[in-house]
Amino acid sequence: MNRRKRILTGDRPTGKLHLGHYVGSLQNRVALQNDFDTFIIIADIQALTTNFDRPEKLKGDVLNVAMDNLSVGVDPEKATFFIQSLIPEIAELTTFYSMFVTVNSLRHNPTIKSEIQQYGYNDIMYGFLGYPVSQAADITFCKADLVPVGDDQLSHIELTRRIVRRFNELYKPVLVEPEAMVSKISRLVGLDGNSKMGKSLNNGIYLSDDAATVKQKIRAAVTDASRIKLSDKGNPEICTVFKYHNAFNEGEVNHISESCRSASIGCSACKNNLTARINNILEPIRERRAFYEDRPEQVLEMLISGTNKVRGVAKEVMKEVREAMSIGYFDNSGCC
Ligand code: TRP
């Protein structure tokens, strides 16, 4: 039977989602949900890799991330949301994979390396080093075909593909090798201009920020530092605000670039223009959020029914996995 292609993607619930998530992955989810069977994972176990000392935060963050997805227009009628920790098959599959994934392949993963730097770890936790293995289980337990993600996730998808090939060759070819799908602009610099927009870096615009907050954040954003007077000609290539125009203001981006170079627009007017544009994009998102914030029980119900549906898929695929691995030796022994 020709089944509909399946998408799996999702987020760690470690705080509110921001515009970097929006351009990197959320926009793609909304666009693709009509044509694909869409699964959205709320990866609360993965969030524990860095938040294991504050597990009490998770419940609120799970709801927040669900609200963020709903507010950008992921439609609960089309997409299936589920909670990672309630699918024990993912943990089981992670364990199986971890038998043949090497420590060196994880140590060399560029995303892991940069996160080690970012968090300032000198010794790393076993679960943190291994979270890409768990992510491979997130993607493969439901035989996902496509994974829309920001480019920082590409090394994890590459590992997933290697795991699938290895598993299929070691045992039986039951797993599906997924493909990554990266959006045109898959990374957004922070307002401070230095690094990517990060939840822990405090340099982002959140989907839940109100209009005044957006205005104030953009006013403080970094521009071309050598442009001091209005009559100084600017260089958009080194301007953070311009990068945002490029991501969110496609219609005007060329005009803005020229006006900056010829000094016919000043930084303050350019920032006001961007503020208006971003607030325009965020306004319907704020409205949808307000709708769901008034109905938290509806959001919770959606998470539970989605998780139940996904659990059924997980059980079926895990049956195939155990059969492929010939580890059903005590299946009919009457044991639990
Ligand atoms: N690692 C992703 C992030 O930090 C979240 C995630 C967990 C994910 N499991 C996934 C993304 C599976 C895509 C597919 O945003």
PDB file of C-alpha atoms and ligand atoms in Angstrom, residues 8-12 21 29 41 43 46 84 115 131 134-135 138-139 147-149 152-153 156-157 199, ligand 1:
ATOM      1  CA  LEU A   8       8.338  14.169  12.071  1.00  0.00           C
ATOM      2  CA  THR A   9       9.743  17.233  13.764  1.00  0.00           C
ATOM      3  CA  GLY A  10       9.484  18.999  17.073  1.00  0.00           C
ATOM      4  CA  ASP A  11      11.094  20.968  19.852  1.00  0.00           C
ATOM      5  CA  ARG A  12      12.650  20.645  23.255  1.00  0.00           C
ATOM      6  CA  HIS A  21      12.446  28.598  15.318  1.00  0.00           C
ATOM      7  CA  ARG A  29       5.448  22.699   9.427  1.00  0.00           C
ATOM      8  CA  ILE A  41       7.202  15.673  19.055  1.00  0.00           C
ATOM      9  CA  ALA A  43      10.861  16.283  23.317  1.00  0.00           C
ATOM     10  CA  GLN A  46      15.674  15.646  25.439  1.00  0.00           C
ATOM     11  CA  GLN A  84       8.156  12.018  24.084  1.00  0.00           C
ATOM     12  CA  GLU A 115      26.491  23.113  22.611  1.00  0.00           C
ATOM     13  CA  TYR A 131      20.821  12.682  22.811  1.00  0.00           C
ATOM     14  CA  SER A 134      17.574   9.372  21.188  1.00  0.00           C
ATOM     15  CA  GLN A 135      16.645  11.839  18.446  1.00  0.00           C
ATOM     16  CA  ASP A 138      12.281   9.927  17.792  1.00  0.00           C
ATOM     17  CA  ILE A 139      12.472  10.028  14.029  1.00  0.00           C
ATOM     18  CA  VAL A 147      12.331  15.960   8.964  1.00  0.00           C
ATOM     19  CA  PRO A 148      11.934  19.753   8.587  1.00  0.00           C
ATOM     20  CA  VAL A 149      14.620  21.346  10.769  1.00  0.00           C
ATOM     21  CA  ASP A 152      21.944  23.002  13.312  1.00  0.00           C
ATOM     22  CA  GLN A 153      20.040  19.709  13.296  1.00  0.00           C
ATOM     23  CA  HIS A 156      21.574  14.596  13.884  1.00  0.00           C
ATOM     24  CA  ILE A 157      19.635  13.643  10.780  1.00  0.00           C
ATOM     25  CA  LYS A 199      16.818  30.434  24.114  1.00  0.00           C
TER      26      LYS A 199
HETATM   27  N1  TRP B   1      16.792  18.701  18.777  1.00  0.00           N
HETATM   28  C1  TRP B   1      15.625  19.475  18.397  1.00  0.00           C
HETATM   29  C2  TRP B   1      15.828  20.901  18.889  1.00  0.00           C
HETATM   30  O1  TRP B   1      16.673  21.164  19.714  1.00  0.00           O
HETATM   31  C3  TRP B   1      14.358  18.931  18.983  1.00  0.00           C
HETATM   32  C4  TRP B   1      14.031  17.524  18.549  1.00  0.00           C
HETATM   33  C5  TRP B   1      13.934  16.422  19.333  1.00  0.00           C
HETATM   34  C6  TRP B   1      13.736  17.101  17.211  1.00  0.00           C
HETATM   35  N2  TRP B   1      13.606  15.317  18.634  1.00  0.00           N
HETATM   36  C7  TRP B   1      13.485  15.692  17.318  1.00  0.00           C
HETATM   37  C8  TRP B   1      13.691  17.734  15.972  1.00  0.00           C
HETATM   38  C9  TRP B   1      13.203  14.935  16.173  1.00  0.00           C
HETATM   39  C10 TRP B   1      13.394  16.974  14.840  1.00  0.00           C
HETATM   40  C11 TRP B   1      13.158  15.580  14.941  1.00  0.00           C
HETATM   41  O2  TRP B   1      15.118  21.787  18.463  1.00  0.00           O
END
